[in-house]
PDB file of C-alpha atoms in Angstrom:
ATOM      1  CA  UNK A   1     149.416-126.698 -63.428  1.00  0.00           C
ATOM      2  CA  UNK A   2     152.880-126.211 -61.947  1.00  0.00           C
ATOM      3  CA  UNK A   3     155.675-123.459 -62.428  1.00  0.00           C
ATOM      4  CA  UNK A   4     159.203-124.055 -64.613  1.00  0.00           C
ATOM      5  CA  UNK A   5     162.336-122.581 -63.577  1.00  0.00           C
ATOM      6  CA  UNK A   6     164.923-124.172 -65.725  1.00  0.00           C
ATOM      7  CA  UNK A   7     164.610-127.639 -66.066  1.00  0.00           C
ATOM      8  CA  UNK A   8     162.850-127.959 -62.725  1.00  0.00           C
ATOM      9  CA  UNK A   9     159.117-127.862 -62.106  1.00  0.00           C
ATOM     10  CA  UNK A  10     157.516-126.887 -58.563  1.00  0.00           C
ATOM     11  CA  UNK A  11     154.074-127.226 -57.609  1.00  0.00           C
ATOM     12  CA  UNK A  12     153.455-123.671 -56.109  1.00  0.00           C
ATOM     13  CA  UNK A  13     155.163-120.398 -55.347  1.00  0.00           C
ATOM     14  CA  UNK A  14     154.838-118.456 -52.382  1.00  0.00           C
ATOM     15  CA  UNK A  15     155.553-114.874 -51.824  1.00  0.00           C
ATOM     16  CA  UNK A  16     156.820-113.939 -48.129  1.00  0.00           C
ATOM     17  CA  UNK A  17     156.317-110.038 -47.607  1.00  0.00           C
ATOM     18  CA  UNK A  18     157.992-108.019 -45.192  1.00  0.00           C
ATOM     19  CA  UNK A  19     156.312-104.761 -45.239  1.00  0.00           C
ATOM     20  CA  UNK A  20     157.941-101.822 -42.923  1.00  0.00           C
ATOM     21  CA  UNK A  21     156.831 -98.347 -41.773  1.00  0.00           C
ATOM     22  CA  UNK A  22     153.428 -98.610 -42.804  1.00  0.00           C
ATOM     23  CA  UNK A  23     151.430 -96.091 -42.811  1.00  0.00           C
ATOM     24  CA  UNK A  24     149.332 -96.731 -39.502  1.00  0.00           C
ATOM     25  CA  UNK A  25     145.681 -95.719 -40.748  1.00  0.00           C
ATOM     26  CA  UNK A  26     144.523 -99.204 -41.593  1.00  0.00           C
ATOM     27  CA  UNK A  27     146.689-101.688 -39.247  1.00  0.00           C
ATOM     28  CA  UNK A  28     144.200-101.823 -36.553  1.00  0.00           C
ATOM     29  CA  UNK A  29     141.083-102.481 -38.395  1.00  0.00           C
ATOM     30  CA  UNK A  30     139.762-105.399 -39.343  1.00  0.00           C
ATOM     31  CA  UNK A  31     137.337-104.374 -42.127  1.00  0.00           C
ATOM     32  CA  UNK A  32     139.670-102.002 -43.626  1.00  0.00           C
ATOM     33  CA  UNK A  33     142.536-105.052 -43.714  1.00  0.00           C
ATOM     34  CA  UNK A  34     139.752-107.494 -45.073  1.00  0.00           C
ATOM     35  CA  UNK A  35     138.575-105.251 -48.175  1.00  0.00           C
ATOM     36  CA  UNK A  36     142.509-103.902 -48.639  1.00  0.00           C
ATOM     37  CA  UNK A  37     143.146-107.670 -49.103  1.00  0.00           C
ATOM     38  CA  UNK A  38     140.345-108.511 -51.121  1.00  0.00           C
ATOM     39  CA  UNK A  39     141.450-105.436 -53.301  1.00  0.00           C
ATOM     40  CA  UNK A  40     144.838-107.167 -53.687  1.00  0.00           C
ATOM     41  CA  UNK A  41     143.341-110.711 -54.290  1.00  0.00           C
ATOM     42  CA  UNK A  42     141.160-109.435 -57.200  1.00  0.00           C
ATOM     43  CA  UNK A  43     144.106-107.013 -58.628  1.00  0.00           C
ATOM     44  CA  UNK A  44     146.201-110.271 -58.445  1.00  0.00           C
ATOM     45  CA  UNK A  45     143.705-112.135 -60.779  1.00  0.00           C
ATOM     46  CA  UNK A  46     143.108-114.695 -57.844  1.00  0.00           C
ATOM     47  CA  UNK A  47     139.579-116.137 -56.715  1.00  0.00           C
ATOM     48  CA  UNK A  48     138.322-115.703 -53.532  1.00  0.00           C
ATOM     49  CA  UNK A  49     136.588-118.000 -51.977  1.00  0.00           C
ATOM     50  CA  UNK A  50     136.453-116.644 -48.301  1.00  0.00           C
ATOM     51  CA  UNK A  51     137.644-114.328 -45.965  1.00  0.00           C
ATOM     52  CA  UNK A  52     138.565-114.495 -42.178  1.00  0.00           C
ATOM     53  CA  UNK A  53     139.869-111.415 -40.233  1.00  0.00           C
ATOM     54  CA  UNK A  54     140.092-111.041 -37.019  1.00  0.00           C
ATOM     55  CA  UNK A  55     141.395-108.338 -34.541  1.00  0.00           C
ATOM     56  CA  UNK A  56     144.450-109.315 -32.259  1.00  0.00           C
ATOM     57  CA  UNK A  57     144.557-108.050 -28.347  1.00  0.00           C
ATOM     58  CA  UNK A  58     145.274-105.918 -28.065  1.00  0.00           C
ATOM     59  CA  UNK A  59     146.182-104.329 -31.056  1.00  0.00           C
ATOM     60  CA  UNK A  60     146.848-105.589 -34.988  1.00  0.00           C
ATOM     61  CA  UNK A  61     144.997-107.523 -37.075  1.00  0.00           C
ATOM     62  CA  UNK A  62     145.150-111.132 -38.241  1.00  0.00           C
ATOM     63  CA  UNK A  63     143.398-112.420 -41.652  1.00  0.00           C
ATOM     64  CA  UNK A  64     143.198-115.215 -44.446  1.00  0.00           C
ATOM     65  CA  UNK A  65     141.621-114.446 -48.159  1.00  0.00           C
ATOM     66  CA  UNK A  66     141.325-118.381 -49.198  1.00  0.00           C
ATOM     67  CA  UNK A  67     141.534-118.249 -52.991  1.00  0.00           C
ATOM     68  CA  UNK A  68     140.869-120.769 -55.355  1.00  0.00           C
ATOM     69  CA  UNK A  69     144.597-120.410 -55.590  1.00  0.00           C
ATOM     70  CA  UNK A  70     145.543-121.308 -52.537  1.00  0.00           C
ATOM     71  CA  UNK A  71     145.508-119.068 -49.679  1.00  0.00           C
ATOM     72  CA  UNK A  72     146.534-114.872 -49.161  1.00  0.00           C
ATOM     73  CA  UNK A  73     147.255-113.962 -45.353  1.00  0.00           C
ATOM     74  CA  UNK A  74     148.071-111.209 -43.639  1.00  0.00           C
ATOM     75  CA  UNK A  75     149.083-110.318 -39.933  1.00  0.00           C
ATOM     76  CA  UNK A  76     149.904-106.760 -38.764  1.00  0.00           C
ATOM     77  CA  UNK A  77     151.266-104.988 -36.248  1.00  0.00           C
ATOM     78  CA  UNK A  78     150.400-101.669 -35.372  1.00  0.00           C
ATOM     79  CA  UNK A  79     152.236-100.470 -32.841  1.00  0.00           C
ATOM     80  CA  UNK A  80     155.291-101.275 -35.330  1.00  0.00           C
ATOM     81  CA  UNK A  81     154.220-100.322 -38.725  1.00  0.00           C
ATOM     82  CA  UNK A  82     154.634-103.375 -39.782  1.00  0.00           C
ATOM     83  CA  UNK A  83     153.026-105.996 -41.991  1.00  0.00           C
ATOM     84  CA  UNK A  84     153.978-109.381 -42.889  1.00  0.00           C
ATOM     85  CA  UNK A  85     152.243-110.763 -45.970  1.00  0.00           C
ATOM     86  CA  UNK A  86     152.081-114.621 -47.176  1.00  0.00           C
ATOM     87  CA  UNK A  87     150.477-115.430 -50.950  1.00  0.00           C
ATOM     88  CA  UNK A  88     150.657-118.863 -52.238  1.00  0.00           C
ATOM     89  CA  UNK A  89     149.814-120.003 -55.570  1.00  0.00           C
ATOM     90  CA  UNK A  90     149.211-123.214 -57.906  1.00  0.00           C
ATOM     91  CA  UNK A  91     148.766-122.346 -61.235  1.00  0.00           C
ATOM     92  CA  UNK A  92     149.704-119.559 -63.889  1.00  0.00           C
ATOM     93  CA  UNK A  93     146.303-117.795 -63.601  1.00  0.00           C
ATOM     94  CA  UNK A  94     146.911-115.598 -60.205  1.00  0.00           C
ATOM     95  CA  UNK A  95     149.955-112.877 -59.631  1.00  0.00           C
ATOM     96  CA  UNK A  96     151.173-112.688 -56.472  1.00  0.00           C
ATOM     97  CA  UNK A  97     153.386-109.906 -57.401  1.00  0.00           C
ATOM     98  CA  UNK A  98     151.017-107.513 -58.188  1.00  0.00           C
ATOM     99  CA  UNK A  99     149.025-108.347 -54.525  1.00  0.00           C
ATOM    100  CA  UNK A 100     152.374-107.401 -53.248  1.00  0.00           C
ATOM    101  CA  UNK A 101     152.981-104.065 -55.075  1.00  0.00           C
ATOM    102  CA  UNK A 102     149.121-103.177 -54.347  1.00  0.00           C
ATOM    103  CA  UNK A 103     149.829-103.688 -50.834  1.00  0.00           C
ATOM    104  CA  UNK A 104     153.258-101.867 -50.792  1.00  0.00           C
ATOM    105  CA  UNK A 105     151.333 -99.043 -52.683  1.00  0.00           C
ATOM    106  CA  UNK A 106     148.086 -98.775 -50.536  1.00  0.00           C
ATOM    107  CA  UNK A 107     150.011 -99.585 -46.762  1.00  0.00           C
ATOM    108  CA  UNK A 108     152.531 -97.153 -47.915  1.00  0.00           C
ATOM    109  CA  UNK A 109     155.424 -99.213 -47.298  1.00  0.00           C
ATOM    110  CA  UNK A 110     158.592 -97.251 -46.560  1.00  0.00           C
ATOM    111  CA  UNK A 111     160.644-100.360 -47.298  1.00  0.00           C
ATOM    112  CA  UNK A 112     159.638-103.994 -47.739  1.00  0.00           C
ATOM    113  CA  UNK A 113     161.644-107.482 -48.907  1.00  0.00           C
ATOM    114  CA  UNK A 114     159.638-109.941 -50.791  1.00  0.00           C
ATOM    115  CA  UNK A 115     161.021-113.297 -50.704  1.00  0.00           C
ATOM    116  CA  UNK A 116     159.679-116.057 -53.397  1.00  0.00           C
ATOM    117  CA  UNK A 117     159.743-119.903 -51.815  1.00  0.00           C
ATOM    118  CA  UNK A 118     159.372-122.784 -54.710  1.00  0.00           C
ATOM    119  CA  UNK A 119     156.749-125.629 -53.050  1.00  0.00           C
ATOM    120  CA  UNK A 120     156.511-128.709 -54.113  1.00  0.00           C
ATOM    121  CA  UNK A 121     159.578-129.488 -55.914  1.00  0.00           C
ATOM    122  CA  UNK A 122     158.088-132.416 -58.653  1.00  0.00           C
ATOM    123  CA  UNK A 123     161.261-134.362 -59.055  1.00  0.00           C
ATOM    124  CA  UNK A 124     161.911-134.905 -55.385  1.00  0.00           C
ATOM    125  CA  UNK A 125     157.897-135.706 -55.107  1.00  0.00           C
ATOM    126  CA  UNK A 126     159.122-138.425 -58.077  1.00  0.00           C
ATOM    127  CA  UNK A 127     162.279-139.520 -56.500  1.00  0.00           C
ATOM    128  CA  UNK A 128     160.823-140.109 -52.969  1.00  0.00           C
ATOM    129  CA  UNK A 129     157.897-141.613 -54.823  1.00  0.00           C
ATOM    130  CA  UNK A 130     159.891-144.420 -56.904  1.00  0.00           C
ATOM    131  CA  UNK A 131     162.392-144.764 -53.539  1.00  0.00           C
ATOM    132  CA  UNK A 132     159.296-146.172 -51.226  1.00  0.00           C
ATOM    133  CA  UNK A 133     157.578-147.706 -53.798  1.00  0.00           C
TER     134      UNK A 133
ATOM    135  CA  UNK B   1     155.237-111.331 -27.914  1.00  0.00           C
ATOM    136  CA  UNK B   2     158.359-112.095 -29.899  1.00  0.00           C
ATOM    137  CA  UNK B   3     161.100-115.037 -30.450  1.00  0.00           C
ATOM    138  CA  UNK B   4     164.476-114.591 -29.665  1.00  0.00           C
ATOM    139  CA  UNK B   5     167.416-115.660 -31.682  1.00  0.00           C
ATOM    140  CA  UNK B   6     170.697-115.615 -29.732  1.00  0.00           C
ATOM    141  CA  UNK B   7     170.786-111.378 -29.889  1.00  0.00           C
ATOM    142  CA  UNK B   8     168.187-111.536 -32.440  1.00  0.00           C
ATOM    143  CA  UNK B   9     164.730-110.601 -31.628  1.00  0.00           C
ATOM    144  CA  UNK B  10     161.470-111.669 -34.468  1.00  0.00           C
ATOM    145  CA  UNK B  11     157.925-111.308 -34.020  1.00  0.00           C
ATOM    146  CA  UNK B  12     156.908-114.120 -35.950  1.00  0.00           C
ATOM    147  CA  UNK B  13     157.818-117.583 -36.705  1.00  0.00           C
ATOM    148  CA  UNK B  14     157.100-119.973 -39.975  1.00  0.00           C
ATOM    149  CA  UNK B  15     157.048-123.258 -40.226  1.00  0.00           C
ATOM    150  CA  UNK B  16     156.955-124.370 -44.656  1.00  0.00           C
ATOM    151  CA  UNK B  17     156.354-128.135 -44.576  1.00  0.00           C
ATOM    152  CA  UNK B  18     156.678-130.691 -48.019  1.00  0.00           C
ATOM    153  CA  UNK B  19     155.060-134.026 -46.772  1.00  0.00           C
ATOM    154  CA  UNK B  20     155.984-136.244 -49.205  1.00  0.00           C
ATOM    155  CA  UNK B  21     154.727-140.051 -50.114  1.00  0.00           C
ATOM    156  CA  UNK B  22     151.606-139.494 -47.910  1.00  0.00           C
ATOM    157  CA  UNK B  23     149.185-142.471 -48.092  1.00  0.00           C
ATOM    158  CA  UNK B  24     145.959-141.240 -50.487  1.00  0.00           C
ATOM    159  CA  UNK B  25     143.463-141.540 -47.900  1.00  0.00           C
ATOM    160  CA  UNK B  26     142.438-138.544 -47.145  1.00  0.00           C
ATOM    161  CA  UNK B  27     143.993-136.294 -49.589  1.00  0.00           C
ATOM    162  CA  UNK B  28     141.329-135.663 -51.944  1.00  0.00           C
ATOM    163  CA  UNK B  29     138.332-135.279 -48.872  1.00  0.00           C
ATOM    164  CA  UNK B  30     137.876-131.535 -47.654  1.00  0.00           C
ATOM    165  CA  UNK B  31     135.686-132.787 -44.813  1.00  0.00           C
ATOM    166  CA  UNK B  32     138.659-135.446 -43.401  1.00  0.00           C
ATOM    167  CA  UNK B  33     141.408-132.517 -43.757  1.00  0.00           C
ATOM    168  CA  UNK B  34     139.597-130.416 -42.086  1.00  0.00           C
ATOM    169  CA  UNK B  35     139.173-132.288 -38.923  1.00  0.00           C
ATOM    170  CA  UNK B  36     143.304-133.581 -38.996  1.00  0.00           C
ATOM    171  CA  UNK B  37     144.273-130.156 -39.531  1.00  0.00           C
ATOM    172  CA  UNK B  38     141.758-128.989 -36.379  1.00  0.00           C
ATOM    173  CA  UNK B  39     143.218-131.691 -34.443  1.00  0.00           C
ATOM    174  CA  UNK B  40     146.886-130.936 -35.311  1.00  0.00           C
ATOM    175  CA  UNK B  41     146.037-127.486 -34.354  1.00  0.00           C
ATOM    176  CA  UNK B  42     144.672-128.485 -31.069  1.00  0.00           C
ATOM    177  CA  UNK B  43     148.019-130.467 -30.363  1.00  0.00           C
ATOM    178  CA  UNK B  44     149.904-128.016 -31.284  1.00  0.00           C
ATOM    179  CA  UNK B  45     148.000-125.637 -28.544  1.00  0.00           C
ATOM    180  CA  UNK B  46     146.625-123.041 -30.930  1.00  0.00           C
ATOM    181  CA  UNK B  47     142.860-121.385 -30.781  1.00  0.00           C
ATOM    182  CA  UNK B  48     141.327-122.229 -33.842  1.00  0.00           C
ATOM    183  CA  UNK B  49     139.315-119.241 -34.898  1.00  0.00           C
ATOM    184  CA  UNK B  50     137.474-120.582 -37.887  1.00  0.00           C
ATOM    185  CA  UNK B  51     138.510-122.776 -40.830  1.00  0.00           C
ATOM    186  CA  UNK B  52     137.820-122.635 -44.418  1.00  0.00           C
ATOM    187  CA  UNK B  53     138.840-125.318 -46.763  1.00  0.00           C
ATOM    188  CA  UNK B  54     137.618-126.204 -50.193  1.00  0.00           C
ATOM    189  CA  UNK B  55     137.925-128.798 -53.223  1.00  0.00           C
ATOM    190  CA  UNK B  56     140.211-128.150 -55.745  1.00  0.00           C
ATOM    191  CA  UNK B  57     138.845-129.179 -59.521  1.00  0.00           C
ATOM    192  CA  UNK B  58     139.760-132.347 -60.445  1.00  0.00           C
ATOM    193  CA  UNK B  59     141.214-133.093 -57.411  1.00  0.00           C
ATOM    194  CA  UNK B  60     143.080-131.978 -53.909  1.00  0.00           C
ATOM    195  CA  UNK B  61     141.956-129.630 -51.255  1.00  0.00           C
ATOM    196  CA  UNK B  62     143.300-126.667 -50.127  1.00  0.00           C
ATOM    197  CA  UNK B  63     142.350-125.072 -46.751  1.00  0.00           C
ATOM    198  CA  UNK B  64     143.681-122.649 -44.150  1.00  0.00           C
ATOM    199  CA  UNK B  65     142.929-122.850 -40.242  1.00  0.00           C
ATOM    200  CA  UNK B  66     142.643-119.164 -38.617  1.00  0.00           C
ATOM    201  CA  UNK B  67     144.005-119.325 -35.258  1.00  0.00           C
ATOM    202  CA  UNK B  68     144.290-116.889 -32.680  1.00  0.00           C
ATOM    203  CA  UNK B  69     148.324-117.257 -32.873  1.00  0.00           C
ATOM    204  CA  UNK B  70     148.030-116.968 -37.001  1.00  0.00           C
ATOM    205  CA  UNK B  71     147.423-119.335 -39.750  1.00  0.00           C
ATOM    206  CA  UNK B  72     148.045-122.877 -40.087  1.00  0.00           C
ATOM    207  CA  UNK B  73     147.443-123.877 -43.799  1.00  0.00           C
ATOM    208  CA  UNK B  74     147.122-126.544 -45.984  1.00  0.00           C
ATOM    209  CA  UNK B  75     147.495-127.948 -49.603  1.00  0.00           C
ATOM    210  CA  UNK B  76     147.228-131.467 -51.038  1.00  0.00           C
ATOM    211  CA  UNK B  77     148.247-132.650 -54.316  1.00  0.00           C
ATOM    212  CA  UNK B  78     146.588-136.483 -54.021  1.00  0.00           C
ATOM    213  CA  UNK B  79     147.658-137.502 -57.008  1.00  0.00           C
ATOM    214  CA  UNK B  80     151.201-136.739 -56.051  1.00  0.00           C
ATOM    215  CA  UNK B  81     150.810-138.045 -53.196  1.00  0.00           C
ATOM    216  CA  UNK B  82     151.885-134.559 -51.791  1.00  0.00           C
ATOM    217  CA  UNK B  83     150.735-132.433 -49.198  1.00  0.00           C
ATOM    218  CA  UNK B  84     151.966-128.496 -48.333  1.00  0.00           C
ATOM    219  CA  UNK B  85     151.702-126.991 -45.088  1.00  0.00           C
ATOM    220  CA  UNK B  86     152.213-123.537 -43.577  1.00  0.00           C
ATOM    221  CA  UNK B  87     152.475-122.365 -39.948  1.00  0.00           C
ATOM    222  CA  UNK B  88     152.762-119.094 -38.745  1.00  0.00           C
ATOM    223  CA  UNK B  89     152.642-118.278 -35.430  1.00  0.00           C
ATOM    224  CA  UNK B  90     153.124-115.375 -33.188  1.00  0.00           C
ATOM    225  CA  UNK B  91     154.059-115.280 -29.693  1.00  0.00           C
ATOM    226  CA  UNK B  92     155.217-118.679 -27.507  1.00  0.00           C
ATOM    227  CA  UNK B  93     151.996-120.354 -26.943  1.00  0.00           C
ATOM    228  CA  UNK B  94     151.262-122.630 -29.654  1.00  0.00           C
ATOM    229  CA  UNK B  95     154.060-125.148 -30.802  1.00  0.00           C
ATOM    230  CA  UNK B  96     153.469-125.397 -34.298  1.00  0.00           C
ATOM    231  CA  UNK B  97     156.341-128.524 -34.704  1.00  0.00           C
ATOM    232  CA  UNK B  98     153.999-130.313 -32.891  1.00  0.00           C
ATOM    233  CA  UNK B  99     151.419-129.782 -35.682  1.00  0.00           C
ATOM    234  CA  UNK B 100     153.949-130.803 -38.066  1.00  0.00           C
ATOM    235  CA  UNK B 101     154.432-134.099 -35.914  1.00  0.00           C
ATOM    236  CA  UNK B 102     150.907-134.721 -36.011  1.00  0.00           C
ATOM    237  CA  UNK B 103     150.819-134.215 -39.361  1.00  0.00           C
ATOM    238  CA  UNK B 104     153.491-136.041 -40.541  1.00  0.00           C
ATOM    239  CA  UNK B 105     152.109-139.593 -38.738  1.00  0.00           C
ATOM    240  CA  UNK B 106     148.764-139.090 -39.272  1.00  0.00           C
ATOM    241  CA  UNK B 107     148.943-138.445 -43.337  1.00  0.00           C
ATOM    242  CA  UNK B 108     151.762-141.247 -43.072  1.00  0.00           C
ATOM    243  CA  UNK B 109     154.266-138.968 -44.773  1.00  0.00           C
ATOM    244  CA  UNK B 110     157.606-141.151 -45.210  1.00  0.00           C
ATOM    245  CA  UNK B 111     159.340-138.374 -46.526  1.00  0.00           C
ATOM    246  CA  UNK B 112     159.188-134.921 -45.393  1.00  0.00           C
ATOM    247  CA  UNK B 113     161.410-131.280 -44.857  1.00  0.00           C
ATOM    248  CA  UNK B 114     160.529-128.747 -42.518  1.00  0.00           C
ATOM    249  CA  UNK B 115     161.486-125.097 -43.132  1.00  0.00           C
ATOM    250  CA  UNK B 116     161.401-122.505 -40.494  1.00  0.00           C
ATOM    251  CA  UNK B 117     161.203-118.538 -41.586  1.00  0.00           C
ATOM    252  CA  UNK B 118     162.073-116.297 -39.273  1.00  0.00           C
ATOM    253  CA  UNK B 119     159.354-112.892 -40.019  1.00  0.00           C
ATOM    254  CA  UNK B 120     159.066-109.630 -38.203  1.00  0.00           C
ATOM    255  CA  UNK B 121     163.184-109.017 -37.475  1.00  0.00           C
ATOM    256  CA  UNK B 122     162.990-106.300 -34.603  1.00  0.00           C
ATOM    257  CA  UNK B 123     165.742-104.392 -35.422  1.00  0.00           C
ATOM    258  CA  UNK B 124     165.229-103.918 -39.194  1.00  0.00           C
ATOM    259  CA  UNK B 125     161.700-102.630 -38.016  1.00  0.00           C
ATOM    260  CA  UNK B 126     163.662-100.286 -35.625  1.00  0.00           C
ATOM    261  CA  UNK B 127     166.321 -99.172 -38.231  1.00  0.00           C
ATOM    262  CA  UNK B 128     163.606 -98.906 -41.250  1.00  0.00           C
ATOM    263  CA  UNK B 129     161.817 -96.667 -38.278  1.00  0.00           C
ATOM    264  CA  UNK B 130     164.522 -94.660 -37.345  1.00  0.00           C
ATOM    265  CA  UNK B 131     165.591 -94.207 -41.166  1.00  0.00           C
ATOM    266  CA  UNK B 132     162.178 -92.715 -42.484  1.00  0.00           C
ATOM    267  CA  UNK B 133     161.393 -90.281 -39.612  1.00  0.00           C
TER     268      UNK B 133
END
């Protein structure tokens, strides 16, 4: 499974998420962060396969959804509204955008950038492959 | 904890690794990529938290390393001979080149590109802040 853009073909696609002036209710917890981000996995089509959140000290909270995917994280902090979001993705079958617009929507992002990172470009893999052959 | 950037100030820093031309060995054994990406996680001086990885169907593992400072993930493509890797850390305690290091010479990688992402920008935070009171 891989992604076309144009004549080129990558591997996986990554989302980064910069999510500002959150709305603080959630940013702190743990449990809340974990189900918010299992919400997002499952509106995003993905699999999960685990979770791991954790609390930072001493505030914000730190987590991985691994999906069958690849892998969903997230990392907040607090005491700056802030969020920072990472989903990456082999395959056609999950939608990282809409884990992004869920978040956006349920963090209540003021403002937030999403920038989308190509991984594993297939005709450098190819190239590099034939050069130390 | 942040990083500083000549006047610049970010909370969090990214490393996106391509390994390319890896030798096969352990690409296609969850158990084995576990324990180099524990180990290049250790060198790199971050507190592993828990780790999660999994077999992909037909073949290639994927697998993400909590840490204290972050996440430290991981994605092979074995028959490509390709392996993806993603560190994010916060604050100046773990060094995740060092895991890339580690990385690159233990899965043999004779090709590779490192990408750092800068995340959490202080002063967008501040203006978004300031901009939505």
């Amino acid at each position: 499974m891989s992604f076309h853009k144009g004549e080129e073909i990558f591997l996986g696609k990554q989302l980064l998420g910069e999510l500002y002036t959150c709305s603080s209710t959630y940013l702190n917890d743990p449990e809340a962060m974990k189900s918010i981000m299992e919400e997002a996995a499952n509106y995003a089509n993905a699999t999960i396969v685990q979770s791991v959140f954790h609390h930072f000290s001493p505030h914000g909270v730190s987590g991985v959804v691994v999906i069958q995917e690849s892998h969903f994280a997230v990392h907040t902090w607090p005491e700056h509204q802030f969020v920072s979001v990472d989903f990456y993705t082999c395959g056609a079958t999950a939608f990282p955008e809409k884990a992004m617009e869920f978040l956006v929507d349920k963090l209540n992002a003021k403002q937030f950038d999403v920038k989308e990172v190509d991984r594993g470009h297939l005709s450098k893999i190819q190239e590099f492959g034939n050069i130390n052959k």
